[in-house]
Amino acid sequence: STSPIKDTDQVRTLLQLCVERYYISAGQANAELFQRGMSCSYGPLGMELRRNVLEQWWHSVTRSRAQVFGVNTLSSCKDRETDAQRQLKIVECEQIKQILEQKEVSNEQLIQKVKLFLQMSPFLRTDLLQGAMEQFVPSLELINRKLPFGLAETGLCFQPSDGSGCPAEVTQTSLVWFCSPRTSSQWLDHWTRQRLKWWRKFALSPSDFSSSDVSEEELIETASRGVKIIYNFPWGQETLEMLWSRGDTELLQMHKGARSKLQCRDGRRSVPHVVSITGNMDRGLMAFLSNSLQQLKREDGKQRLKQRKVLKLHPVLTPVKVALDIGRGATMELRQVCEGLLQELMEEKISVWPGYLETVSTSMEQLQSKYDEMGVLFTVVISENTLESGLLQVRSRDTTIKETMHISEIKNFLSRYIAAAANI
Amino acid sequence: STSPIKDTDQVRTLLQLCVERYYISAGQANAELFQRGMSCSYGPLGMELRRNVLEQWWHSVTRSRAQVFGVNTLSSCKDRETDAQRQLKIVECEQIKQILEQKEVSNEQLIQKVKLFLQMSPFLRTDLLQGAMEQFVPSLELINRKLPFGLAETGLCFQPSDGSGCPAEVTQTSLVWFCSPRTSSQWLDHWTRQRLKWWRKFALSPSDFSSSDVSEEELIETASRGVKIIYNFPWGQETLEMLWSRGDTELLQMHKGARSKLQCRDGRRSVPHVVSITGNMDRGLMAFLSNSLQQLKREDGKQRLKQRKVLKLHPVLTPVKVALDIGRGATMELRQVCEGLLQELMEEKISVWPGYLETVSTSMEQLQSKYDEMGVLFTVVISENTLESGLLQVRSRDTTIKETMHISEIKNFLSRYIAAAANI
């Protein structure tokens, strides 16, 4: 229903908002990285959003079942064998310079030396799968060789450039699920449902998130089935998460076919099959931001048509839950009240925006549209009235309704609101 | 008071315990990385401990003051100028191979081409300071050019090898604090006190953590003062965290002396001074583990002298808060009770060890010493009695006292215990 022109506008609006409202750092190159689903330089709000998304992923994957354990593997490694076409290596300049500066070496010898040096250099991981596969055997003791179980990890991975010479970073989430061969297809379906439910839980328009089976042609060699979790961006569909049912090929390869070492108990004794679930959380951030941006037309007081932009991020994900501002009254005293309230909320781990520190005078309307674009859930205004009666004004991002509340109630109100939103 | 031999024993005991109790992966190389204060391959418990430590650091640094903002910068970068002697570069093997395979190129041309290629390749960061310095100007709008304020980040950094050819990874924490030139020395003292307090808060023997001023000879070029936070390991002192009062040199260098762009309001207009606080949280983990391992001698039932090892990690940091086990009774029914309790505790974000899944029969004594070595805070035993009267047994790691409690009380008991420990 939307024309391509409007979509380009939409993308531009979103990226501009992300820069202006402290989600990502300024600069064309940085915005491009972000749009392409790569890790970029995040501002304070983007950083907090990423923290929240990763926290929710971790919680949903590790705390939902007893059989998921977290691991943490190295991002660079010397020993791993890999058949990736383009490998990223870490090279110490000083050492390669020493090779290049050697005198009386033939062309051929030089080439050989550089090649050998590269071969010996550690490489950077491109995904978290290898690490989990390596952790499989040591994990068997944990679970008494009983299937199914999973290993979860989040971390930075590096992707080779497509000829541009500039490799990219991606924040990956990975659950590697080991299960009995008979059940691997069912588990693939189970995790697809779980993951799609997770994405949709935090969405404003859940239908923009969908899953689709990988076609025969797209199947990777070791996999029997694959499912993509897709987001419908204004510029087209992109994959947020990949689920593969990979069989036991890679486990056997890595452990050199030592079947007995790999065997688990699942009624019979068998080498488990692997279901891998790999997400790109940088693109996930972009999807949640894109999904939550609403542009609403409305008339202002002078009957001019204005556009109101609101970032309706899910209460659990939104980086700033409440902004504290001061209205009319003695500035110094009001600031002190704000300072106290800020401390109280922070101790409750509710993230607060200290709007009261701002000394440039802005109209309440301008301030409100700034907070709406930041995705701030509630705005609290402390004024003369608060000093007299303890009453303050709370304005909701989502309803735009302003309520009056006693200052002693605000902490509980916010805690309850966020907790309720988390449990839906 | 302790002899060197005993200290070596102590280190060996600790490392062995870390491997056996799922803190780090097995292998000599991995244990060495860990002992040297580098990132290593962590098992589920080490991973969770690291998460908890980083969470506490983040909370203490960003939530304690309104003026600290989180950022997230890239770990590889093309543009940054750096004068580090040994630079780590990311190289795409495919591309360097193309250079090496070019025909009819003289030795000199080849060397030039490889050098140019290296120069163009992105490098891996060795610390988080550069990133924060770059974020300084965009952050000024956030704080209305008002000093002081800080930028916080945690992330992976890479360290050149000392000739071994194997660069290491370190989990760094970084707070870069921008303040008025007049106050930078006071701020250095302030942050030293804060940071030392933080380390000691989670320690069993706080006096093993100390701070010491950097001597004249050790001062880095740009710094006027420096302080180390030190841990007294069995093998000697190591630095956990470095605080530098760095002046404005690096800010001016990075922004090519554009003073007006850098000036902030602090009464007068001035280019801020920088206080950097950089921690190595992998070594921090090692310090907390080392600090919390107690070896107690006691007699067993048969009057044999036994050694009891307990990992008395702080309740907030310890990876597993409670282990659920079953005693006498109908196994299937007891497991169901455990399953329900596990879900309840996990929803409360209390990490649980599903000991009831273990099918190998172990004596309660063996089980207890395993949990003590894992640092599990409480062991809950569900038995016949629980099915009849709802009563279960709770055993505390720190007091070894067993209490009887109703199953409906356990969640609140644990929540309250952990919350109380966090607030000391």
PDB file of C-alpha atoms in Angstrom, chain B residues 232-337:
ATOM      1  CA  ASN B 232      47.310  -9.516  46.153  1.00  0.00           C
ATOM      2  CA  PHE B 233      47.358 -12.868  44.330  1.00  0.00           C
ATOM      3  CA  PRO B 234      49.135 -15.887  45.874  1.00  0.00           C
ATOM      4  CA  TRP B 235      51.893 -15.320  43.289  1.00  0.00           C
ATOM      5  CA  GLY B 236      52.163 -11.583  43.829  1.00  0.00           C
ATOM      6  CA  GLN B 237      50.412  -8.288  43.140  1.00  0.00           C
ATOM      7  CA  GLU B 238      48.620  -7.594  39.886  1.00  0.00           C
ATOM      8  CA  THR B 239      46.780  -4.525  38.661  1.00  0.00           C
ATOM      9  CA  LEU B 240      43.018  -4.864  38.322  1.00  0.00           C
ATOM     10  CA  GLU B 241      42.222  -1.311  37.399  1.00  0.00           C
ATOM     11  CA  MET B 242      44.205   1.783  36.303  1.00  0.00           C
ATOM     12  CA  LEU B 243      43.185   5.356  36.947  1.00  0.00           C
ATOM     13  CA  TRP B 244      44.971   8.154  35.096  1.00  0.00           C
ATOM     14  CA  SER B 245      44.603  11.887  35.271  1.00  0.00           C
ATOM     15  CA  ARG B 246      45.454  12.582  31.647  1.00  0.00           C
ATOM     16  CA  GLY B 247      44.931  16.315  31.115  1.00  0.00           C
ATOM     17  CA  ASP B 248      43.627  17.568  27.770  1.00  0.00           C
ATOM     18  CA  THR B 249      46.490  16.475  25.500  1.00  0.00           C
ATOM     19  CA  GLU B 250      44.726  13.514  23.933  1.00  0.00           C
ATOM     20  CA  LEU B 251      41.431  15.352  23.429  1.00  0.00           C
ATOM     21  CA  LEU B 252      43.236  18.204  21.678  1.00  0.00           C
ATOM     22  CA  GLN B 253      45.284  15.788  19.576  1.00  0.00           C
ATOM     23  CA  MET B 254      42.262  13.833  18.456  1.00  0.00           C
ATOM     24  CA  HIS B 255      40.256  16.919  17.599  1.00  0.00           C
ATOM     25  CA  LYS B 256      43.244  18.638  16.013  1.00  0.00           C
ATOM     26  CA  GLY B 257      43.386  21.432  18.540  1.00  0.00           C
ATOM     27  CA  ALA B 258      39.883  22.750  17.839  1.00  0.00           C
ATOM     28  CA  ARG B 259      39.573  24.270  21.323  1.00  0.00           C
ATOM     29  CA  SER B 260      36.255  26.050  20.761  1.00  0.00           C
ATOM     30  CA  LYS B 261      34.584  22.807  19.730  1.00  0.00           C
ATOM     31  CA  LEU B 262      35.819  21.156  22.913  1.00  0.00           C
ATOM     32  CA  GLN B 263      35.120  23.899  25.410  1.00  0.00           C
ATOM     33  CA  CYS B 264      32.682  23.246  28.214  1.00  0.00           C
ATOM     34  CA  ARG B 265      30.996  25.324  30.873  1.00  0.00           C
ATOM     35  CA  ASP B 266      32.360  24.944  34.353  1.00  0.00           C
ATOM     36  CA  GLY B 267      32.199  28.509  35.566  1.00  0.00           C
ATOM     37  CA  ARG B 268      34.786  29.570  32.978  1.00  0.00           C
ATOM     38  CA  ARG B 269      35.044  28.090  29.497  1.00  0.00           C
ATOM     39  CA  SER B 270      37.694  25.421  29.266  1.00  0.00           C
ATOM     40  CA  VAL B 271      38.736  22.271  27.505  1.00  0.00           C
ATOM     41  CA  PRO B 272      38.017  19.497  30.020  1.00  0.00           C
ATOM     42  CA  HIS B 273      40.612  17.285  31.560  1.00  0.00           C
ATOM     43  CA  VAL B 274      40.239  13.547  31.257  1.00  0.00           C
ATOM     44  CA  VAL B 275      40.333  11.008  34.071  1.00  0.00           C
ATOM     45  CA  SER B 276      40.347   7.464  32.675  1.00  0.00           C
ATOM     46  CA  ILE B 277      39.394   4.424  34.733  1.00  0.00           C
ATOM     47  CA  THR B 278      40.165   1.140  32.965  1.00  0.00           C
ATOM     48  CA  GLY B 279      39.554  -2.273  34.484  1.00  0.00           C
ATOM     49  CA  ASN B 280      40.501  -5.788  33.453  1.00  0.00           C
ATOM     50  CA  MET B 281      37.456  -7.826  34.417  1.00  0.00           C
ATOM     51  CA  ASP B 282      38.951 -11.178  33.444  1.00  0.00           C
ATOM     52  CA  ARG B 283      41.604 -10.604  36.072  1.00  0.00           C
ATOM     53  CA  GLY B 284      38.836  -9.264  38.297  1.00  0.00           C
ATOM     54  CA  LEU B 285      37.077 -12.631  38.033  1.00  0.00           C
ATOM     55  CA  MET B 286      40.296 -14.399  38.961  1.00  0.00           C
ATOM     56  CA  ALA B 287      40.706 -12.055  41.939  1.00  0.00           C
ATOM     57  CA  PHE B 288      37.189 -12.652  43.242  1.00  0.00           C
ATOM     58  CA  LEU B 289      37.573 -16.408  42.820  1.00  0.00           C
ATOM     59  CA  SER B 290      40.985 -16.417  44.481  1.00  0.00           C
ATOM     60  CA  ASN B 291      39.711 -14.217  47.278  1.00  0.00           C
ATOM     61  CA  SER B 292      36.680 -16.328  48.024  1.00  0.00           C
ATOM     62  CA  LEU B 293      38.240 -19.788  48.142  1.00  0.00           C
ATOM     63  CA  GLN B 294      38.390 -21.009  51.728  1.00  0.00           C
ATOM     64  CA  GLN B 295      40.052 -24.250  52.698  1.00  0.00           C
ATOM     65  CA  LEU B 296      38.837 -25.495  56.042  1.00  0.00           C
ATOM     66  CA  LYS B 297      40.041 -28.522  57.911  1.00  0.00           C
ATOM     67  CA  ARG B 298      37.500 -30.538  59.835  1.00  0.00           C
ATOM     68  CA  GLU B 299      36.955 -34.035  61.104  1.00  0.00           C
ATOM     69  CA  ASP B 300      34.505 -36.295  59.372  1.00  0.00           C
ATOM     70  CA  GLY B 301      32.200 -38.777  61.130  1.00  0.00           C
ATOM     71  CA  LYS B 302      35.016 -41.316  61.406  1.00  0.00           C
ATOM     72  CA  GLN B 303      37.411 -38.762  62.941  1.00  0.00           C
ATOM     73  CA  ARG B 304      39.509 -38.550  59.774  1.00  0.00           C
ATOM     74  CA  LEU B 305      40.857 -35.092  59.011  1.00  0.00           C
ATOM     75  CA  LYS B 306      39.229 -33.783  55.853  1.00  0.00           C
ATOM     76  CA  GLN B 307      39.636 -30.611  53.934  1.00  0.00           C
ATOM     77  CA  ARG B 308      36.545 -28.716  52.995  1.00  0.00           C
ATOM     78  CA  LYS B 309      36.863 -26.277  50.111  1.00  0.00           C
ATOM     79  CA  VAL B 310      34.249 -23.534  49.879  1.00  0.00           C
ATOM     80  CA  LEU B 311      34.006 -20.860  47.248  1.00  0.00           C
ATOM     81  CA  LYS B 312      32.492 -18.084  49.325  1.00  0.00           C
ATOM     82  CA  LEU B 313      31.669 -15.747  46.453  1.00  0.00           C
ATOM     83  CA  HIS B 314      29.536 -12.748  47.367  1.00  0.00           C
ATOM     84  CA  PRO B 315      25.814 -13.623  47.186  1.00  0.00           C
ATOM     85  CA  VAL B 316      25.292 -11.079  44.418  1.00  0.00           C
ATOM     86  CA  LEU B 317      28.150 -12.421  42.293  1.00  0.00           C
ATOM     87  CA  THR B 318      27.902 -16.144  42.856  1.00  0.00           C
ATOM     88  CA  PRO B 319      26.638 -17.761  39.656  1.00  0.00           C
ATOM     89  CA  VAL B 320      24.266 -20.295  41.239  1.00  0.00           C
ATOM     90  CA  LYS B 321      22.102 -19.072  44.086  1.00  0.00           C
ATOM     91  CA  VAL B 322      20.337 -22.321  44.844  1.00  0.00           C
ATOM     92  CA  ALA B 323      20.623 -26.007  43.992  1.00  0.00           C
ATOM     93  CA  LEU B 324      17.512 -28.158  43.970  1.00  0.00           C
ATOM     94  CA  ASP B 325      17.922 -31.779  44.985  1.00  0.00           C
ATOM     95  CA  ILE B 326      15.756 -34.683  45.950  1.00  0.00           C
ATOM     96  CA  GLY B 327      16.034 -36.844  49.037  1.00  0.00           C
ATOM     97  CA  ARG B 328      14.116 -39.970  49.943  1.00  0.00           C
ATOM     98  CA  GLY B 329      10.763 -40.542  48.341  1.00  0.00           C
ATOM     99  CA  ALA B 330       9.008 -41.245  45.050  1.00  0.00           C
ATOM    100  CA  THR B 331      11.470 -39.899  42.496  1.00  0.00           C
ATOM    101  CA  MET B 332       8.941 -38.981  39.823  1.00  0.00           C
ATOM    102  CA  GLU B 333       6.724 -36.997  42.151  1.00  0.00           C
ATOM    103  CA  LEU B 334       9.650 -35.245  43.811  1.00  0.00           C
ATOM    104  CA  ARG B 335      11.045 -34.257  40.433  1.00  0.00           C
ATOM    105  CA  GLN B 336       7.737 -32.689  39.512  1.00  0.00           C
ATOM    106  CA  VAL B 337       7.855 -30.578  42.656  1.00  0.00           C
TER     107      VAL B 337
END
